[in-house]
Short mmCIF file of C-alpha atoms in Angstrom, two decimals:
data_model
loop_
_atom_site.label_atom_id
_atom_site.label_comp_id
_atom_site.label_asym_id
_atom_site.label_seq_id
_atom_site.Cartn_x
_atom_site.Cartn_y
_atom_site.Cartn_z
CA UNK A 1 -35.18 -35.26 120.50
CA UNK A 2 -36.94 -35.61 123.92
CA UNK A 3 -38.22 -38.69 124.73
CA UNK A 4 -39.81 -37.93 128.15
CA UNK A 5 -43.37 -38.58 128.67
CA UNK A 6 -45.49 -36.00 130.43
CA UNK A 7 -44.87 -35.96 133.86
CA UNK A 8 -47.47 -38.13 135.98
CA UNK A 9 -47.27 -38.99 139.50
CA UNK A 10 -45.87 -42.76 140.29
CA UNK A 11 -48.20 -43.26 142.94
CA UNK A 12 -51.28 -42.34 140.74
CA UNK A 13 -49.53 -44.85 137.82
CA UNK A 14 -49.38 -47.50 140.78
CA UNK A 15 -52.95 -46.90 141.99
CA UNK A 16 -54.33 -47.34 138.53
CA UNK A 17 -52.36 -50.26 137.63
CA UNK A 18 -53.78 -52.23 141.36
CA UNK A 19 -57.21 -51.48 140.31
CA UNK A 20 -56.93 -51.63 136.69
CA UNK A 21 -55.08 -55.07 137.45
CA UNK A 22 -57.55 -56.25 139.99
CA UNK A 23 -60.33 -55.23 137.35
CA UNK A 24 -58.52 -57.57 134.58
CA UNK A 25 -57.78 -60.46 136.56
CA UNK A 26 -61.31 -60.50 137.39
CA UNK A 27 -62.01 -60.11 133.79
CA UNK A 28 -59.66 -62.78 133.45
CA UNK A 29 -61.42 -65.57 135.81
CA UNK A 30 -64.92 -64.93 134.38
CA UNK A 31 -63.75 -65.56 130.83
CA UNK A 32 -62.16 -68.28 132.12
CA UNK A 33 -64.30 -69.76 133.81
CA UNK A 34 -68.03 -68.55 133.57
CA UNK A 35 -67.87 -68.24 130.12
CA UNK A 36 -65.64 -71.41 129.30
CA UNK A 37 -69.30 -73.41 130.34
CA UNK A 38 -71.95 -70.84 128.95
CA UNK A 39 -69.95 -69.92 125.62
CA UNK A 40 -71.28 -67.09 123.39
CA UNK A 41 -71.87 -68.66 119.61
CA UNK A 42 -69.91 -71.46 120.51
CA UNK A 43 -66.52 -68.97 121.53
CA UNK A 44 -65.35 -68.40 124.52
CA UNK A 45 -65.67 -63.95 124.52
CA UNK A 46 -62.90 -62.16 124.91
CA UNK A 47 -63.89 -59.53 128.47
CA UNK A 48 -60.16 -58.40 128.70
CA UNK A 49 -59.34 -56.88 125.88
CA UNK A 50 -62.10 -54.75 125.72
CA UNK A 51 -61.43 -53.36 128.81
CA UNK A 52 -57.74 -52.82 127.78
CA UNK A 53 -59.57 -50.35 125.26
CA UNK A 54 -61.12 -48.94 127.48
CA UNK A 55 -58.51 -48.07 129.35
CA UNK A 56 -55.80 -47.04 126.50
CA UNK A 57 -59.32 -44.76 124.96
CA UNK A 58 -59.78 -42.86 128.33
CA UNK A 59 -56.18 -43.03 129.97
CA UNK A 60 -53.94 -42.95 127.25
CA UNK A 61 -50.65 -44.89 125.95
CA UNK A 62 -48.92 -45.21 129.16
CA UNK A 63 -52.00 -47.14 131.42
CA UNK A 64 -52.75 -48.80 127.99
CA UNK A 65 -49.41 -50.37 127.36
CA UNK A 66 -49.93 -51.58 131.34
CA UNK A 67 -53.10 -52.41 131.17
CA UNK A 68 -52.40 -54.79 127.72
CA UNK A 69 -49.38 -56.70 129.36
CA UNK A 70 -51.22 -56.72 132.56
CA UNK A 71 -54.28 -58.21 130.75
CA UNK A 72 -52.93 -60.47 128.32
CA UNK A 73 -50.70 -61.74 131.40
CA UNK A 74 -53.71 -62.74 133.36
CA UNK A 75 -55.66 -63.86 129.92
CA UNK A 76 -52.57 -66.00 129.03
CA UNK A 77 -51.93 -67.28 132.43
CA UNK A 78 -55.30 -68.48 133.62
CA UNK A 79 -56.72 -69.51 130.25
CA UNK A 80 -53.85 -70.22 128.26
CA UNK A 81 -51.46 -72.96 127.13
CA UNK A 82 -48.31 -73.45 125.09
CA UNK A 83 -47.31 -70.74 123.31
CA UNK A 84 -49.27 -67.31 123.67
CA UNK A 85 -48.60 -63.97 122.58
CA UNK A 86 -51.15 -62.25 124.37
CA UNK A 87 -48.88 -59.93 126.32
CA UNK A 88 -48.09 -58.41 123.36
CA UNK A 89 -50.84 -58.58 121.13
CA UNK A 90 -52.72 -57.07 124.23
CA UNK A 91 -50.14 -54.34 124.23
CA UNK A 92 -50.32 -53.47 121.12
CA UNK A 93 -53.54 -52.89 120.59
CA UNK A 94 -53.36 -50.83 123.64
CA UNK A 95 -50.73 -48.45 122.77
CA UNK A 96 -52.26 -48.37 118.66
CA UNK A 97 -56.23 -47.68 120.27
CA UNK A 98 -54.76 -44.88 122.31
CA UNK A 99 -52.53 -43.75 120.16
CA UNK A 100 -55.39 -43.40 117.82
CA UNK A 101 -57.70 -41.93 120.08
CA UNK A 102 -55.76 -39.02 121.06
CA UNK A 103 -53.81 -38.24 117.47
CA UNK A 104 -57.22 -38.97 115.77
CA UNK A 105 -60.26 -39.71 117.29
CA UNK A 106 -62.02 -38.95 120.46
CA UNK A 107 -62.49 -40.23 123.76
CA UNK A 108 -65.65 -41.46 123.46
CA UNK A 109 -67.78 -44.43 122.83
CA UNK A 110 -67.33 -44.33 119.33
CA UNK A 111 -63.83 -44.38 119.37
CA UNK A 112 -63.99 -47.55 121.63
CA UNK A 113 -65.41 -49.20 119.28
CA UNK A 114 -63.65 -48.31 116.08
CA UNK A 115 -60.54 -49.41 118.77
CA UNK A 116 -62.36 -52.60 119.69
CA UNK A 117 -62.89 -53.45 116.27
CA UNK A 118 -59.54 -53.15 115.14
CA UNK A 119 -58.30 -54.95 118.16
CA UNK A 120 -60.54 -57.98 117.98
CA UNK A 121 -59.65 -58.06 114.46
CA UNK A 122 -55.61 -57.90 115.44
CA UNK A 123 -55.92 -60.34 118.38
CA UNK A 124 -57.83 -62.29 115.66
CA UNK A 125 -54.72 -62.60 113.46
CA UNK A 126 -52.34 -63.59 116.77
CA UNK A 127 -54.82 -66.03 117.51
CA UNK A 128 -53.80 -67.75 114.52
CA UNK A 129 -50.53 -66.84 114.52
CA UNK A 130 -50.89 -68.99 118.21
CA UNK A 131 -52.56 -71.71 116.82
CA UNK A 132 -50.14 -72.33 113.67
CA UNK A 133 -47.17 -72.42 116.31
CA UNK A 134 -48.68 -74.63 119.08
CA UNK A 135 -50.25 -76.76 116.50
CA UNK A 136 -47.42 -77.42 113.85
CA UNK A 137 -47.76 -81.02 113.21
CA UNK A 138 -51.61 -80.38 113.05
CA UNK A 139 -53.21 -79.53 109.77
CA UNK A 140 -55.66 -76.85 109.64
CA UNK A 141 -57.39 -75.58 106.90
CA UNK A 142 -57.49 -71.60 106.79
CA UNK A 143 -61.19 -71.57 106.02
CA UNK A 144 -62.28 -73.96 109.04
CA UNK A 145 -60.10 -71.98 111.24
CA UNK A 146 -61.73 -68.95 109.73
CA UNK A 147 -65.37 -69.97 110.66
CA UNK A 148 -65.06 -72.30 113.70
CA UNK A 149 -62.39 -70.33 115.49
CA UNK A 150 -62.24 -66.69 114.21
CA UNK A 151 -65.70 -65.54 113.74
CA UNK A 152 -67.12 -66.91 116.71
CA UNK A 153 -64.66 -65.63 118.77
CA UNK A 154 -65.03 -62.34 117.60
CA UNK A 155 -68.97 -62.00 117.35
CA UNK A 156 -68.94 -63.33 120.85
CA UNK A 157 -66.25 -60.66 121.73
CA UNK A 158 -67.88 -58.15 120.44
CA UNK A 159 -71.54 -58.94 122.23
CA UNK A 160 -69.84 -58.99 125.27
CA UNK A 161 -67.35 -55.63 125.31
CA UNK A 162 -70.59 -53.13 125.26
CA UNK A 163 -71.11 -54.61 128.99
CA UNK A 164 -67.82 -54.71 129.49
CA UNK A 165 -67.22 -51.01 128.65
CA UNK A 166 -70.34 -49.73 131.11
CA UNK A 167 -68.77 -51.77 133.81
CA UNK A 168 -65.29 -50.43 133.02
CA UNK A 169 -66.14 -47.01 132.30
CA UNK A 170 -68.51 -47.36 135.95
CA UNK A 171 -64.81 -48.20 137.60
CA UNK A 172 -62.90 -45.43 136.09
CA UNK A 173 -65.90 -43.10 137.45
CA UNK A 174 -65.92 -44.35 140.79
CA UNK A 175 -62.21 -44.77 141.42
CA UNK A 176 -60.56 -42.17 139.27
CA UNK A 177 -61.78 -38.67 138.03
CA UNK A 178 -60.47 -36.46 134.96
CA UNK A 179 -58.03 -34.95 136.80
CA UNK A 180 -56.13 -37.80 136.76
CA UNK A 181 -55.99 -38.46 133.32
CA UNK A 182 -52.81 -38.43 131.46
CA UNK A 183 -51.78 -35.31 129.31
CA UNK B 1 -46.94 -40.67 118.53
CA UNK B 2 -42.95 -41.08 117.75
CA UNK B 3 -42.16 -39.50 120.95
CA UNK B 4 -44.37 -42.20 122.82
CA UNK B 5 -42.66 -45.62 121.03
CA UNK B 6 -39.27 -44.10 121.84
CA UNK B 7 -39.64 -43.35 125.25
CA UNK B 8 -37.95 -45.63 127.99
CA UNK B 9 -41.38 -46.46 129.42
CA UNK B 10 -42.73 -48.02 126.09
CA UNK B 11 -38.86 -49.93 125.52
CA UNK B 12 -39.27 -51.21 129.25
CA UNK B 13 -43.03 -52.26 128.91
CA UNK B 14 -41.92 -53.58 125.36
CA UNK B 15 -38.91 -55.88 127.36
CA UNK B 16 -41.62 -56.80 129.87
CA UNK B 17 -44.36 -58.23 127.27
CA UNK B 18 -41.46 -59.96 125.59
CA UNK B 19 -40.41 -61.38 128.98
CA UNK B 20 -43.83 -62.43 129.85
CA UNK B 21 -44.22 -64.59 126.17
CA UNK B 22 -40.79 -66.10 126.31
CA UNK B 23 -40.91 -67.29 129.88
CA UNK B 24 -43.69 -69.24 130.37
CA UNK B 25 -43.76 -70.12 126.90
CA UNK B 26 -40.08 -71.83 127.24
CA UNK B 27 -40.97 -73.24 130.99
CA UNK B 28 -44.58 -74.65 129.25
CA UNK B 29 -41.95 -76.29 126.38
CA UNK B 30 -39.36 -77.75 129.11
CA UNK B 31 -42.76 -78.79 131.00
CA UNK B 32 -42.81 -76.60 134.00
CA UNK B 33 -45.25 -73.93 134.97
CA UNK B 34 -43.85 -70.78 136.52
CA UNK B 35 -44.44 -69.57 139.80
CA UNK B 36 -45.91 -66.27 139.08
CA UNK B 37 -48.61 -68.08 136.57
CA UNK B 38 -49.17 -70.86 139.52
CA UNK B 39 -50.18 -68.17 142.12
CA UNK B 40 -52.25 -66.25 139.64
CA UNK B 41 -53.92 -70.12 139.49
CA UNK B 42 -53.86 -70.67 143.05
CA UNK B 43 -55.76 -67.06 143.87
CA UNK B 44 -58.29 -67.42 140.76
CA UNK B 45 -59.04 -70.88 141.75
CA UNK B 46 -62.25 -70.05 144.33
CA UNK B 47 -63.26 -67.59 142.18
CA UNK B 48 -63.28 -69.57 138.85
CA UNK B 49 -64.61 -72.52 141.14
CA UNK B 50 -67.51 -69.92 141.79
CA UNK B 51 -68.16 -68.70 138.71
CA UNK B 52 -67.85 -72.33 136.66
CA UNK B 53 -70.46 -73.65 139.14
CA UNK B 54 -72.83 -70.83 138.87
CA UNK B 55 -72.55 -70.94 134.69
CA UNK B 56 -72.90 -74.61 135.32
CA UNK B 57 -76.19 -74.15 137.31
CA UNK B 58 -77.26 -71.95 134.72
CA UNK B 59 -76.29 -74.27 131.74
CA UNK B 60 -78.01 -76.60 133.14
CA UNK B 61 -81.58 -74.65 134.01
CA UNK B 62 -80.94 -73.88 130.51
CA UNK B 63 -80.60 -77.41 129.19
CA UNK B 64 -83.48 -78.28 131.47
CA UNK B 65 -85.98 -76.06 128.99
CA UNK B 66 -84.18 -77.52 125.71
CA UNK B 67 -84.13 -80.98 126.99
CA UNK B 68 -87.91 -80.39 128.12
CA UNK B 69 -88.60 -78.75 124.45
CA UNK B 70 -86.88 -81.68 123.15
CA UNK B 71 -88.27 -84.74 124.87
CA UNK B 72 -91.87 -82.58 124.39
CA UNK B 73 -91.48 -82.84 120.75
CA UNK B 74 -89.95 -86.45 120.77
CA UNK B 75 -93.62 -86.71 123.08
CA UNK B 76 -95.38 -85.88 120.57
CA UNK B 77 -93.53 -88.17 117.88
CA UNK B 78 -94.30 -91.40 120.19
CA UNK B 79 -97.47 -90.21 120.43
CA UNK B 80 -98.19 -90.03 117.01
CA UNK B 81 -96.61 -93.48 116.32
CA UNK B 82 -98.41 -94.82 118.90
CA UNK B 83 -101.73 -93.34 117.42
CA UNK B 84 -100.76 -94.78 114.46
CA UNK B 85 -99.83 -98.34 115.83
CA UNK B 86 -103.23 -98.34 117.26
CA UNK B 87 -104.57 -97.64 114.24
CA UNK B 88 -102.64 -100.50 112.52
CA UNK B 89 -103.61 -103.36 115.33
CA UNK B 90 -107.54 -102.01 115.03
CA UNK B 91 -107.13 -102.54 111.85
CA UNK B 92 -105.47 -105.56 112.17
CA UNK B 93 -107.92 -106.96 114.59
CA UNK B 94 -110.76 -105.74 112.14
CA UNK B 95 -108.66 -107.70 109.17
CA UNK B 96 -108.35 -111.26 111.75
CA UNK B 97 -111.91 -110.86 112.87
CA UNK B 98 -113.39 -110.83 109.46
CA UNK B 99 -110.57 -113.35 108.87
CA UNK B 100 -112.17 -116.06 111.29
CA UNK B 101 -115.55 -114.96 110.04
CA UNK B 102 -114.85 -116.09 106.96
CA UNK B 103 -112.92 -119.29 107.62
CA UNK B 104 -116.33 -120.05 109.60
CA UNK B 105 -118.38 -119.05 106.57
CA UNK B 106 -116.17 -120.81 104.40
CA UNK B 107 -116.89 -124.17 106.60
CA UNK B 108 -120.90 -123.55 106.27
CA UNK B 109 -120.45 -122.84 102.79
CA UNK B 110 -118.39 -126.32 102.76
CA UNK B 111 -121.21 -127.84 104.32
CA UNK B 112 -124.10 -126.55 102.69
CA UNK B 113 -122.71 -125.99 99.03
CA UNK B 114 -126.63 -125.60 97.68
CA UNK B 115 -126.51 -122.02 100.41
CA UNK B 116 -126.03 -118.83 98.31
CA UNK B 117 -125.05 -116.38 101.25
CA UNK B 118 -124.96 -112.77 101.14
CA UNK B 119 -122.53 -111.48 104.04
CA UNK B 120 -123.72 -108.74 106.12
CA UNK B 121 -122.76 -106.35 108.69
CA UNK B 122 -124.58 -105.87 111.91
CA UNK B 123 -125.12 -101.73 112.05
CA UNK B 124 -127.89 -101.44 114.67
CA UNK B 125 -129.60 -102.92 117.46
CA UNK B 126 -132.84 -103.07 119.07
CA UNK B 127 -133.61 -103.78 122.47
CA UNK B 128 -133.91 -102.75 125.65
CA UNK B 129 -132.25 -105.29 127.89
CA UNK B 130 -131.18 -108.19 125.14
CA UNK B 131 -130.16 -107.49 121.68
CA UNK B 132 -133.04 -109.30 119.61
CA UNK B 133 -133.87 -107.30 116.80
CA UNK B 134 -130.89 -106.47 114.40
CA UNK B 135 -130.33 -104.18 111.42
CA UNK B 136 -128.06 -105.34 109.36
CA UNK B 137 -126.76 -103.19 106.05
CA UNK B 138 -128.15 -105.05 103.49
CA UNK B 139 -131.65 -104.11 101.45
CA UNK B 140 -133.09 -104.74 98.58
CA UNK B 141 -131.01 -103.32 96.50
CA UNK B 142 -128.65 -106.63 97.36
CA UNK B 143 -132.01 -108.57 96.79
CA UNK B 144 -132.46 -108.88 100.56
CA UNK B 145 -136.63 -110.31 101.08
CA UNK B 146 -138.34 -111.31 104.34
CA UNK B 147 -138.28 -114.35 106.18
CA UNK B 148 -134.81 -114.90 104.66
CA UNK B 149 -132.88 -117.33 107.26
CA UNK B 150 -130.02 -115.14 108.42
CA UNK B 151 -126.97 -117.38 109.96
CA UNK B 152 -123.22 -117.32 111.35
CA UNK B 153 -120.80 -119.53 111.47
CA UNK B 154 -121.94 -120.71 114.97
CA UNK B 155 -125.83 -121.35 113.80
CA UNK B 156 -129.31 -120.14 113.42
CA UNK B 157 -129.71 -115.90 114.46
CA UNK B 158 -133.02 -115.74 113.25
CA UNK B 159 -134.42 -114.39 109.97
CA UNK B 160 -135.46 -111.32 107.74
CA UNK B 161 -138.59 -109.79 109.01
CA UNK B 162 -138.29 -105.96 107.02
CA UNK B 163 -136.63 -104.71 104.51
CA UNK B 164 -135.58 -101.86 103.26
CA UNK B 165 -133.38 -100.50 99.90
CA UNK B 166 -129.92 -100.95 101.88
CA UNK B 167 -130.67 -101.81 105.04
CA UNK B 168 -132.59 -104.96 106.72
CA UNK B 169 -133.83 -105.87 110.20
CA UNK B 170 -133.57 -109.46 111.94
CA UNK B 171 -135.65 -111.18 114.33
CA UNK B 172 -133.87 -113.34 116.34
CA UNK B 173 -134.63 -116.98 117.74
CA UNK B 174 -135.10 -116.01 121.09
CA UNK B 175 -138.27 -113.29 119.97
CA UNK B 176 -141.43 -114.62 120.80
CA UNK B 177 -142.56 -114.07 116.87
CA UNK B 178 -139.80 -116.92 115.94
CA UNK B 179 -140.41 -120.64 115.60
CA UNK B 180 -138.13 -122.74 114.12
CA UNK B 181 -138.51 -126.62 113.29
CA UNK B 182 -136.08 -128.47 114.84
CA UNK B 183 -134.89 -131.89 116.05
CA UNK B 184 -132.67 -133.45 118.58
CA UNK B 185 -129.27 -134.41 116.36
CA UNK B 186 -128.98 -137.43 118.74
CA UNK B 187 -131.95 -139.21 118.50
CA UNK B 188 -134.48 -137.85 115.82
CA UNK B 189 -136.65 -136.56 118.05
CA UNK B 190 -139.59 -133.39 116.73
CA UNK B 191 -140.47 -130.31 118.05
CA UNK B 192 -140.55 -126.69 117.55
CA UNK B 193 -137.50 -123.84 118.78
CA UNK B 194 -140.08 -120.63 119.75
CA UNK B 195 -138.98 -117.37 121.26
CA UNK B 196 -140.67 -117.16 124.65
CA UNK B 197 -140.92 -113.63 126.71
CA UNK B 198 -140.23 -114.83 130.15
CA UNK B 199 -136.82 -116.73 128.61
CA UNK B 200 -135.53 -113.58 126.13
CA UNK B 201 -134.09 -112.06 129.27
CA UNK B 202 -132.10 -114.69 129.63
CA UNK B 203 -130.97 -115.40 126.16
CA UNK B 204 -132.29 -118.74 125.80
CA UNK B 205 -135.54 -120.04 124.12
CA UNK B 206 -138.07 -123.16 124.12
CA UNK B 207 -138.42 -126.21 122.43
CA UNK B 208 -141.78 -127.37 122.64
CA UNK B 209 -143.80 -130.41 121.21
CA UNK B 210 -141.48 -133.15 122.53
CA UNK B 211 -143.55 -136.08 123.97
CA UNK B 212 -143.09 -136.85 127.16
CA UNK B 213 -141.10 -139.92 126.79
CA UNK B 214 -138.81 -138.18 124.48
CA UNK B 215 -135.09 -139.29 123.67
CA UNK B 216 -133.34 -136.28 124.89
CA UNK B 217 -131.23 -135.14 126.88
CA UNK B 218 -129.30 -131.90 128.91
CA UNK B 219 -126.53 -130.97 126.45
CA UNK B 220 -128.00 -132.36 123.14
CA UNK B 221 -127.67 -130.37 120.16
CA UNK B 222 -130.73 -129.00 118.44
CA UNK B 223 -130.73 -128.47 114.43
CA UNK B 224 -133.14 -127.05 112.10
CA UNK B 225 -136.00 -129.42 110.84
CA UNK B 226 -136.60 -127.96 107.78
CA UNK B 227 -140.07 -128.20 108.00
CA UNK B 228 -142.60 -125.71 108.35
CA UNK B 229 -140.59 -122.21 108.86
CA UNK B 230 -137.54 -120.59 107.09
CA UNK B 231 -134.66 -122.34 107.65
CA UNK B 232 -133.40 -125.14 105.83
CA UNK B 233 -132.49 -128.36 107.61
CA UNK B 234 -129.44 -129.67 109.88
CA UNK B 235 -128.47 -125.75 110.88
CA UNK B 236 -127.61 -125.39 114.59
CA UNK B 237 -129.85 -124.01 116.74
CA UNK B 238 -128.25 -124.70 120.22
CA UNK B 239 -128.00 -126.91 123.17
CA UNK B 240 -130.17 -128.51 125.61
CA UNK B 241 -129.58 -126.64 128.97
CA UNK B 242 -132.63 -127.78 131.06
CA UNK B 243 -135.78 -129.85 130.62
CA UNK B 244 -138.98 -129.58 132.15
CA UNK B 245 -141.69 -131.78 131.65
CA UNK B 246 -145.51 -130.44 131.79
CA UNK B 247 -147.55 -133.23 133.76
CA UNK B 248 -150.77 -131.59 132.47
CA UNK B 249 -150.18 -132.28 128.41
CA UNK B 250 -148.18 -135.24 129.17
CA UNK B 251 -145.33 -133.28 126.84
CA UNK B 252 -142.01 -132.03 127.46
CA UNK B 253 -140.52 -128.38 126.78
CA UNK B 254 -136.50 -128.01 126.67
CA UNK B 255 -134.48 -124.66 127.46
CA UNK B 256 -132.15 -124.07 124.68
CA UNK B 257 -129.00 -121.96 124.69
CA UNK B 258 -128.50 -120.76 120.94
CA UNK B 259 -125.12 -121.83 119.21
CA UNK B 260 -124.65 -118.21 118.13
CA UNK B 261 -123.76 -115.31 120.67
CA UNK B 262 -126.39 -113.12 120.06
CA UNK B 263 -125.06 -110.75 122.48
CA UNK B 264 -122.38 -109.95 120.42
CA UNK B 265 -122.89 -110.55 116.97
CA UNK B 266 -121.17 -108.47 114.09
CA UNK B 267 -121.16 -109.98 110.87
CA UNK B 268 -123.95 -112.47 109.95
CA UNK B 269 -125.18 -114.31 106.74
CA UNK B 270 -128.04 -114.18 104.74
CA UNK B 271 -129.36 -117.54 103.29
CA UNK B 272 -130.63 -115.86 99.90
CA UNK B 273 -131.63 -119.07 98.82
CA UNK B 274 -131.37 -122.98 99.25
CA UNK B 275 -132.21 -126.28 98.34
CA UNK B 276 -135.80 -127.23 100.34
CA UNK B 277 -136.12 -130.18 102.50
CA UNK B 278 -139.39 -131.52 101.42
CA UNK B 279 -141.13 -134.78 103.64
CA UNK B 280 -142.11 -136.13 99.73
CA UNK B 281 -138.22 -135.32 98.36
CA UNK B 282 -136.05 -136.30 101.25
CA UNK B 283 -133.19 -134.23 101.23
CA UNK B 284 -132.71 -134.80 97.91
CA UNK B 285 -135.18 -132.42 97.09
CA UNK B 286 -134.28 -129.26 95.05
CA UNK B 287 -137.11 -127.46 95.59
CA UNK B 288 -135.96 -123.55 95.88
CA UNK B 289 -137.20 -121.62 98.63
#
């Protein structure tokens, strides 16, 4: 069986991961902050993982899986507390949206957001997968976690990614062209 | 897809993401933040500092129209209790006027028990500079007739001069068409109460027909004679506020201030009817006017 990736240059994987990372942490400090005072139906929106998609959509598994840990890194580390799993739930989704998108689906708009839906919808799960372990001698009810935590959070999320995919998709254009795409 | 999740990349990325959740999360649980996180906090701190302030300035420009939509609807809350506070105390004052106007009407009526009174309300006035003609809302149809004495609590305002099915007009004291009989309470002493023109200005009127060595005096209170016009005895006309004799026909005329404020005068009473004063009867006399 042979594992090996297509070939791609190191120094083009290290350029994309600066800006891509740059792009995230950035992503990272508006949620964080901007949006932490001017919340979105009541949820703070979720800017990086949307980009992650965009990324894993247009530049396949490898810049997905970095751009997820990368993200959820920077998501976890400037907003989070306790115990977080974004890292992985970030990477994921990445590596499953890209997957999907070149197995399946298209890179295109459309597949963005069949990919964002599906990762909202995963990150949703983690979230409470989060909550339950940071919160154990807390009770919460499934329901009130449901509609105070969950739907908010991913309405809000979803408002927000359309922007964030223009402005992410405007990066890719104006740092990177197809050429450098994976595969 | 296979190929992908069993390539060393994805296993070293996998390692990574597992790194980056156990770490921090076990440092967070011992209580100790990790450098890498710290430095990610000490570079996004301007930024975040940035962006929080600006989404604060926002917020608050926001706040500023749904505080302003707010306090403009609790505006117009006040402003309809206060409307309708106003509308309580008006009607409150209304409900104490009438009040007092009754407790005085309730004294006259004490007073004069043979009176049969029919309360009215002043609804018009006549006159250019002083208010001396009155409408007043009762007519006939309340069996209202002329030259009915019309009173308050104070004293005399003068009497019915037309009437008409709801709706009556009042001469007053001070008109030059009005005489009233009248003596000094003090002392006794005769005369006659007549509107004169030169005086309505002023709101005062004459008495007249007082001999010149008459017992009276600035400040003495005039009442109703009884005798030869409308009004049934001992009503209050006024006070003495100046005498003046007339050297001529030996007599002496006194300026009297009416009892009631005929400037502003609201509710009055009608004397429908009362027990006559009669020279022959005394004022045991029940002849009805």
């Amino acid at each position: 069986m042979n594992n090996q990736l297509s070939p791609i240059s190191w120094q083009a994987l290290l350029k994309k991961s600066i800006v891509w990372g740059i792009w995230l942490f950035f992503l990272a400090i508006v949620q964080t902050s901007f949006f932490s005072v001017l919340r979105v139906f009541g949820a703070v929106p979720d800017l990086v993982l949307p980009a992650v998609i965009v990324i894993a959509v247009y530049d396949r598994e490898r810049m997905g899986t970095i751009a997820g840990i990368m993200g959820g890194f920077f998501a976890d580390a400037l907003g989070g507390s306790g115990i977080s799993l974004l890292p992985i739930s970030y990477m994921i989704c990445g590596i499953a949206v890209a997957l999907l998108a070149y197995s399946v689906l298209r890179r295109d708009f459309a597949s963005w957001f069949v990919g964002i839906l599906i990762s909202l919808a995963v990150n949703g799960i983690f979230s409470v997968v989060s909550v339950f372990l940071s919160h154990k001698n807390a009770s919460f009810g499934f329901s009130d976690l449901f509609s105070r935590l969950l739907v908010p959070q991913f309405f809000a999320s979803l408002l927000l990614s359309v922007p964030v995919y223009f402005l992410t998709k405007a990066i890719w254009s104006r740092f990177f062209d197809n050429r450098e795409m994976e595969g | 897809m296979s190929k992908f999740l069993k390539s060393r990349f994805f296993i070293i990325s996998l390692l990574l993401a597992i790194v980056l959740v156990t770490v921090p999360t076990v440092l967070s649980i011992m209580g100790q933040g990790d450098y890498v996180r710290s430095a990610l906090g000490v570079v996004a701190t301007p930024f975040r500092y940035v962006f929080t302030s600006v989404a604060e300035s926002i917020d608050g420009f926001v706040s500023y129209f749904g505080e302003f939509d707010r306090i403009n609807a609790e505006n117009r809350i006040l402003k309809d209790k206060i409307a309708e506070l106003e509308n309580k105390i008006s009607a409150a004052e209304a409900i104490d006027e009438e009040n007092r106007w009754l407790y005085g009407y309730l004294g006259l009526k004490r007073e004069h028990i043979d009176y049969e009174f029919e309360a009215a309300r002043v609804v018009g006035r006549e006159s250019g500079n002083y208010m001396t003609v009155f409408t007043l809302n009762r007519g006939s149809m309340h069996d209202i007739e002329p030259n009915m004495p019309v009173v308050t609590e104070d004293g005399i305002v003068g009497y019915v001069s037309e009437v008409g099915m709801n709706w009556c007009k009042v001469v007053t004291i001070l008109e030059t068409a009005s005489s009233v009989g009248a003596y000094v309470e003090r002392s006794g002493e005769l005369g006659l109460v007549e509107g004169v023109y030169e005086l309505k200005g002023s709101g005062v009127c004459k008495m007249s027909y007082l001999p010149s060595e008459a017992d009276i005096r600035v400040g003495d209170v005039i009442l109703s004679s009884g005798i030869g016009s409308f009004y049934p005895r001992g009503l209050v006309i006024g006070k003495v506020t100046e005498l003046v004799p007339d050297e001529y026909s030996r007599t002496l005329e006194a300026v009297v201030e009416p009892a009631a404020d005929l400037s502003d005068i609201r509710n009055v009473m009608i004397i429908r009817s009362f027990t006559a004063y009669t020279e022959v009867d005394g004022e045991d006399g029940t002849e009805d006017e």
